[in-house]
JSON list of C-alpha atoms in Angstrom, two decimals:
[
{"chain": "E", "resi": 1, "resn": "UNK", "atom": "CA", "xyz": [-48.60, 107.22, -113.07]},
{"chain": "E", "resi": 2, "resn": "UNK", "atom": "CA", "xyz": [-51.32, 107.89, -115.84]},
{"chain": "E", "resi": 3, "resn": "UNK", "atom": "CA", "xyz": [-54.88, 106.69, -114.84]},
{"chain": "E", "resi": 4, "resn": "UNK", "atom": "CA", "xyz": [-54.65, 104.37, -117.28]},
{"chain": "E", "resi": 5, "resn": "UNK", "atom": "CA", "xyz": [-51.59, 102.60, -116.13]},
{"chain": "E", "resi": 6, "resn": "UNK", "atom": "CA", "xyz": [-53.24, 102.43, -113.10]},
{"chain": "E", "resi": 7, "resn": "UNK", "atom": "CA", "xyz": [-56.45, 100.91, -114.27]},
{"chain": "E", "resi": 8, "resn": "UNK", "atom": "CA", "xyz": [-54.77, 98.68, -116.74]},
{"chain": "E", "resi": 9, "resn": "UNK", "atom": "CA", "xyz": [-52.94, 97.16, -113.59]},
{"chain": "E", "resi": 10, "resn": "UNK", "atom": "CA", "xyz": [-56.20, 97.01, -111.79]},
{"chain": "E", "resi": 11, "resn": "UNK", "atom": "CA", "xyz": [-58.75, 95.39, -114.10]},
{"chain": "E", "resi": 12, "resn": "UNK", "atom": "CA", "xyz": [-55.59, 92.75, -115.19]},
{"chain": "E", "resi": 13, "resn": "UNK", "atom": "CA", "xyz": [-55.49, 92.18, -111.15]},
{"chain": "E", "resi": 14, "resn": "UNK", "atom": "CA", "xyz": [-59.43, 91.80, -111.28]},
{"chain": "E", "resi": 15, "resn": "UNK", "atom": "CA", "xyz": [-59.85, 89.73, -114.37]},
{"chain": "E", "resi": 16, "resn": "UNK", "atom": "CA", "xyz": [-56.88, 87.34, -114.01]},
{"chain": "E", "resi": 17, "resn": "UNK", "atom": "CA", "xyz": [-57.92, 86.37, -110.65]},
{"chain": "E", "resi": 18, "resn": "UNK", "atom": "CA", "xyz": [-55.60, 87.80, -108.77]},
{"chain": "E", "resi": 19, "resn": "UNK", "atom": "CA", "xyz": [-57.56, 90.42, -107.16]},
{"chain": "E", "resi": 20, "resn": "UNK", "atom": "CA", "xyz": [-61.24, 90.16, -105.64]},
{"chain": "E", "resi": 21, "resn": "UNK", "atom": "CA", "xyz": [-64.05, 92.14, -107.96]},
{"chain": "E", "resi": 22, "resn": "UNK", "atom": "CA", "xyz": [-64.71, 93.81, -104.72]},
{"chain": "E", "resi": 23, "resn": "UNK", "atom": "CA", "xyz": [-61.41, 95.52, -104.40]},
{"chain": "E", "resi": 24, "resn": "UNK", "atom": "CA", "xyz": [-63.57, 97.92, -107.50]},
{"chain": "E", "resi": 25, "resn": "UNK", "atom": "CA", "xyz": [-65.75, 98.93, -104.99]},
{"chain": "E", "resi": 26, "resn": "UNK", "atom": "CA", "xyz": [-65.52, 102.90, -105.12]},
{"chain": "E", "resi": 27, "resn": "UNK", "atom": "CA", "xyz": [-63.64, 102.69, -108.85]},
{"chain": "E", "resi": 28, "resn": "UNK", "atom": "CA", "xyz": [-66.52, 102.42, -110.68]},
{"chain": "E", "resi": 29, "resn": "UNK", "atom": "CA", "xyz": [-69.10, 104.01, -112.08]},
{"chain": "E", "resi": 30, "resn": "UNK", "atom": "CA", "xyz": [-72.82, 103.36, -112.60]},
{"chain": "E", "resi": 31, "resn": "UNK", "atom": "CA", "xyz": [-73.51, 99.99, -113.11]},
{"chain": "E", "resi": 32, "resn": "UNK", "atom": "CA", "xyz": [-69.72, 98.64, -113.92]},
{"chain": "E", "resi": 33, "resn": "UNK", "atom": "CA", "xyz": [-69.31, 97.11, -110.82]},
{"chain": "E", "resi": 34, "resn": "UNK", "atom": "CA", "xyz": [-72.18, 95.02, -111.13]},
{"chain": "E", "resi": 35, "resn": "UNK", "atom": "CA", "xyz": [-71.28, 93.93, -114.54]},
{"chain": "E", "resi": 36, "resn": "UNK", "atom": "CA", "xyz": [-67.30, 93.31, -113.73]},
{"chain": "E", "resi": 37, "resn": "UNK", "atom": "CA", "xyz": [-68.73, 91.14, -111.20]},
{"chain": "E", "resi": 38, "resn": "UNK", "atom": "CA", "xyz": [-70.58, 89.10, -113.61]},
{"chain": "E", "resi": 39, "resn": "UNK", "atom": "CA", "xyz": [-67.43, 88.74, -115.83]},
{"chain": "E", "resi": 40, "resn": "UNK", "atom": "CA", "xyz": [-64.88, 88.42, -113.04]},
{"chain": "E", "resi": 41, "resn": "UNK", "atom": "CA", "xyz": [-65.67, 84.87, -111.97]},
{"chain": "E", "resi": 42, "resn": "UNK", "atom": "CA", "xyz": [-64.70, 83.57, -115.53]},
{"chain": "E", "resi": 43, "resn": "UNK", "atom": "CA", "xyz": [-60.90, 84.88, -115.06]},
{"chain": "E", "resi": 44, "resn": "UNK", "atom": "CA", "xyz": [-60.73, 85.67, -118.64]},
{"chain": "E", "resi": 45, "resn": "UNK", "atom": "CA", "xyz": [-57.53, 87.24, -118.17]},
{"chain": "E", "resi": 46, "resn": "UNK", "atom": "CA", "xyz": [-56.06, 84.07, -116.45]},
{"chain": "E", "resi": 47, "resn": "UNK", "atom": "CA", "xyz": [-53.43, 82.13, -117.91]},
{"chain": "E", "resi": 48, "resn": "UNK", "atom": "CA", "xyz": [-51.85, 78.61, -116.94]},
{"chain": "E", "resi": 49, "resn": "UNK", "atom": "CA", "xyz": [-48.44, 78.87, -115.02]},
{"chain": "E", "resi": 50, "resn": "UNK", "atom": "CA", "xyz": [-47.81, 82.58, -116.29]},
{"chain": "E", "resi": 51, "resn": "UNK", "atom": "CA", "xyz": [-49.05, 85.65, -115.10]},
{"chain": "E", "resi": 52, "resn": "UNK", "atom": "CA", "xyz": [-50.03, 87.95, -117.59]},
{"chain": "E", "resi": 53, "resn": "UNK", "atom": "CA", "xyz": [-48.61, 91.41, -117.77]},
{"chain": "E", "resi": 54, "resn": "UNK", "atom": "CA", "xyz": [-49.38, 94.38, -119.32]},
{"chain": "E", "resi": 55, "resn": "UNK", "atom": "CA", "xyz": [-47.26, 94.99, -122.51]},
{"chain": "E", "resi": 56, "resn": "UNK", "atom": "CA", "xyz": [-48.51, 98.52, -123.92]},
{"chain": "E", "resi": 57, "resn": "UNK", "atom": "CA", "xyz": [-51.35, 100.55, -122.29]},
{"chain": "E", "resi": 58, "resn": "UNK", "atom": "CA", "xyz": [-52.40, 103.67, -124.50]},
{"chain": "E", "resi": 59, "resn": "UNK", "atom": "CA", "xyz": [-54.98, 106.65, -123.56]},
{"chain": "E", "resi": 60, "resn": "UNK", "atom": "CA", "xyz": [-56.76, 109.17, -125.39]},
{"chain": "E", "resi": 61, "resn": "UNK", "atom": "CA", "xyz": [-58.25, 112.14, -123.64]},
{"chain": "E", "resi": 62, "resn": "UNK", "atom": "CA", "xyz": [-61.20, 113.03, -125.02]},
{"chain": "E", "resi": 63, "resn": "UNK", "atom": "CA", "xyz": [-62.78, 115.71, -123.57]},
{"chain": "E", "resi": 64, "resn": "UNK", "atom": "CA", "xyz": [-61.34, 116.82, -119.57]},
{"chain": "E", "resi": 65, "resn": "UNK", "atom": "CA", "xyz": [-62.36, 114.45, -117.22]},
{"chain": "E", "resi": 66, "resn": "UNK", "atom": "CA", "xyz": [-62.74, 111.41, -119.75]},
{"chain": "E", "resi": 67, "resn": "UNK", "atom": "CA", "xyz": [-60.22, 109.09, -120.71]},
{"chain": "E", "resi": 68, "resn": "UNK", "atom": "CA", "xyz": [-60.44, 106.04, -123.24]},
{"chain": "E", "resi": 69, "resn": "UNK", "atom": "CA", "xyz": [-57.63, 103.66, -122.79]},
{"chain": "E", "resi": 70, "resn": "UNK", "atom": "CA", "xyz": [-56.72, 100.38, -124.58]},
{"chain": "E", "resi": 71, "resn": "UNK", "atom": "CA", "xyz": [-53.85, 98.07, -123.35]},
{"chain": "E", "resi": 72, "resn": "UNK", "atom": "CA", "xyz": [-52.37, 94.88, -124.56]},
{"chain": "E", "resi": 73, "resn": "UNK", "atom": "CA", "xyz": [-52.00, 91.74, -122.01]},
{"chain": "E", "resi": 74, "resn": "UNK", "atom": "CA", "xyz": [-49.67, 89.00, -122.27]},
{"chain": "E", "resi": 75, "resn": "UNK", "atom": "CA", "xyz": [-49.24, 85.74, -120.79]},
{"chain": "E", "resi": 76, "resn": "UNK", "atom": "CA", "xyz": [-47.12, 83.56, -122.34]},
{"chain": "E", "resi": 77, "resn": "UNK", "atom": "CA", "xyz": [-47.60, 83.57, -126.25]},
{"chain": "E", "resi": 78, "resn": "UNK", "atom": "CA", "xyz": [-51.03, 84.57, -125.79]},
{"chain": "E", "resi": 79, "resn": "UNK", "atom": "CA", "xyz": [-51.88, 88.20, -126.13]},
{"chain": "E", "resi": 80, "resn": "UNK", "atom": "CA", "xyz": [-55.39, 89.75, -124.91]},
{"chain": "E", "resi": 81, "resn": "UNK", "atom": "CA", "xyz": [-56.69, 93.18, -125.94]},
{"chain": "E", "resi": 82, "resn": "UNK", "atom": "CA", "xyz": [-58.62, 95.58, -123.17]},
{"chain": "E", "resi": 83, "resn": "UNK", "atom": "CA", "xyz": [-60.19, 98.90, -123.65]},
{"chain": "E", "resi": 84, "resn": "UNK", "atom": "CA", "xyz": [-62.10, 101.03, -121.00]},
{"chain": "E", "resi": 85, "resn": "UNK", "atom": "CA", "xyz": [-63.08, 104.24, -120.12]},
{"chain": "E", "resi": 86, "resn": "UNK", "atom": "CA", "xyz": [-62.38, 106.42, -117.43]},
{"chain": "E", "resi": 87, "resn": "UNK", "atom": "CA", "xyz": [-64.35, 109.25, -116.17]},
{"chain": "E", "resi": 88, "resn": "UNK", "atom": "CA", "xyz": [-63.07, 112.08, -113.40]},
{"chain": "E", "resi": 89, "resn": "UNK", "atom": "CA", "xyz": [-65.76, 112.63, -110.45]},
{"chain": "E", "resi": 90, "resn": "UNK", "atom": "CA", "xyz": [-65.75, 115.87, -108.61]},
{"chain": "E", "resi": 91, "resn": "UNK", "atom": "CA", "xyz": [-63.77, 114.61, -106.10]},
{"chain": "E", "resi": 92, "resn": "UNK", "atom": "CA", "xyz": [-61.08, 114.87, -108.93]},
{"chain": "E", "resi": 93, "resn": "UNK", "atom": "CA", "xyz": [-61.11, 110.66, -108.31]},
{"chain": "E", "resi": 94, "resn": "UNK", "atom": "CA", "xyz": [-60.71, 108.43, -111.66]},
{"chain": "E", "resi": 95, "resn": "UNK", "atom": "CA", "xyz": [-63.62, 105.76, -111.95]},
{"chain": "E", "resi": 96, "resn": "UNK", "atom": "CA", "xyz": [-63.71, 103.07, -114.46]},
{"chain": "E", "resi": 97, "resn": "UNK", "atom": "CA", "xyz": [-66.86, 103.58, -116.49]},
{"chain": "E", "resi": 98, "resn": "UNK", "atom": "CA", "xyz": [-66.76, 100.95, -118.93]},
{"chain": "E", "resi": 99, "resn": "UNK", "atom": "CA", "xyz": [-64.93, 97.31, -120.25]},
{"chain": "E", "resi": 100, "resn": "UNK", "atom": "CA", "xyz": [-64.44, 95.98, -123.19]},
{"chain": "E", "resi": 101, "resn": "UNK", "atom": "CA", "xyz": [-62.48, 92.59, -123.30]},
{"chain": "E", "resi": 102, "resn": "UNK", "atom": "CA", "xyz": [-62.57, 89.57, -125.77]},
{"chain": "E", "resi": 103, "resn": "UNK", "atom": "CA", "xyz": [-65.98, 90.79, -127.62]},
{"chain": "E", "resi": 104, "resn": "UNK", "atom": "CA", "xyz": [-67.81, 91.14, -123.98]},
{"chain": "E", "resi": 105, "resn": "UNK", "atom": "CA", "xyz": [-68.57, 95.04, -123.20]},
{"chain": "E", "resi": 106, "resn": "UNK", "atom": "CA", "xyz": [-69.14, 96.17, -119.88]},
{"chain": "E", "resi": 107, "resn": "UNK", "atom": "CA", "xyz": [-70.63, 99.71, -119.83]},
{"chain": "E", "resi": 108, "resn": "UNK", "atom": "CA", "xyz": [-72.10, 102.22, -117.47]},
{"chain": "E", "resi": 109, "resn": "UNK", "atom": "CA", "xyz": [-74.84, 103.49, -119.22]},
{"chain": "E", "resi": 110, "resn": "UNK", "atom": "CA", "xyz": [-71.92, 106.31, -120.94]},
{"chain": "E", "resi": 111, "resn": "UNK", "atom": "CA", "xyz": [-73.38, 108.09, -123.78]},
{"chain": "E", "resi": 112, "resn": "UNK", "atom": "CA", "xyz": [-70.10, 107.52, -126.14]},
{"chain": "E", "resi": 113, "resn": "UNK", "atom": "CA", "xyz": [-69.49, 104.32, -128.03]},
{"chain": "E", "resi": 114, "resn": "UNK", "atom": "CA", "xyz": [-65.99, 103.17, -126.95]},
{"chain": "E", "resi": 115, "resn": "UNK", "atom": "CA", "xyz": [-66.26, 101.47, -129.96]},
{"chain": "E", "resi": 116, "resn": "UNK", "atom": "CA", "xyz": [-65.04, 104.59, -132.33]},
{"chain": "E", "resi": 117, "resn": "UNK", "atom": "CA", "xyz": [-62.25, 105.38, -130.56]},
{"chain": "E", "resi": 118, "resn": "UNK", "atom": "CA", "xyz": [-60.23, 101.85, -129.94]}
]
């Protein structure tokens, strides 16, 4: 499975609720854990009597080691946009760097606007 799939599936978990913010713990970098826990509590992913799914998820290599991914979420009728970044430690490990969902960005101090590419 592509990183992304496999953070698309994760933050969905995360921000619908379904998933403590703490199950992040060692998938992020910098200060994105500390900022998906801020946003976590809110569910903004969450949807009443349907769990959302993820209908498309899309990534964009743009250098090696650094992925920017966007994915569409349904629930329902309702459909929910999500782009991150993921950067490749080292350890050859994938780490979400940054969030962006609904307008509310969650970085990790990168020094690329996710912005340009989503």
């Amino acid at each position: 499975m592509p990183p992304q799939e496999l953070f698309a599936e994760r933050l969905l978990a995360v921000l619908s609720g379904h998933r403590p913010v703490h199950w992040m713990l060692g998938q992020t970098v910098g200060q994105a854990y500390e900022q998906l826990v801020r946003l976590a509590p809110g569910t903004p992913l969450r949807a009443r009597g349907v769990r959302p799914v993820i209908r498309t998820c899309r990534g964009f290599q743009l250098r090696p080691g650094v992925v920017e991914a966007s994915a569409s979420i349904a629930a329902g009728e309702q459909v929910r946009a999500m782009a991150f970044r993921l950067e490749q430690g080292a350890d050859l490990r994938w780490r979400c760097a940054a969030v962006e969902l609904g307008g509310e960005r969650i970085t990790a101090g990168t020094d690329h606007d996710m912005r340009r590419r989503t």
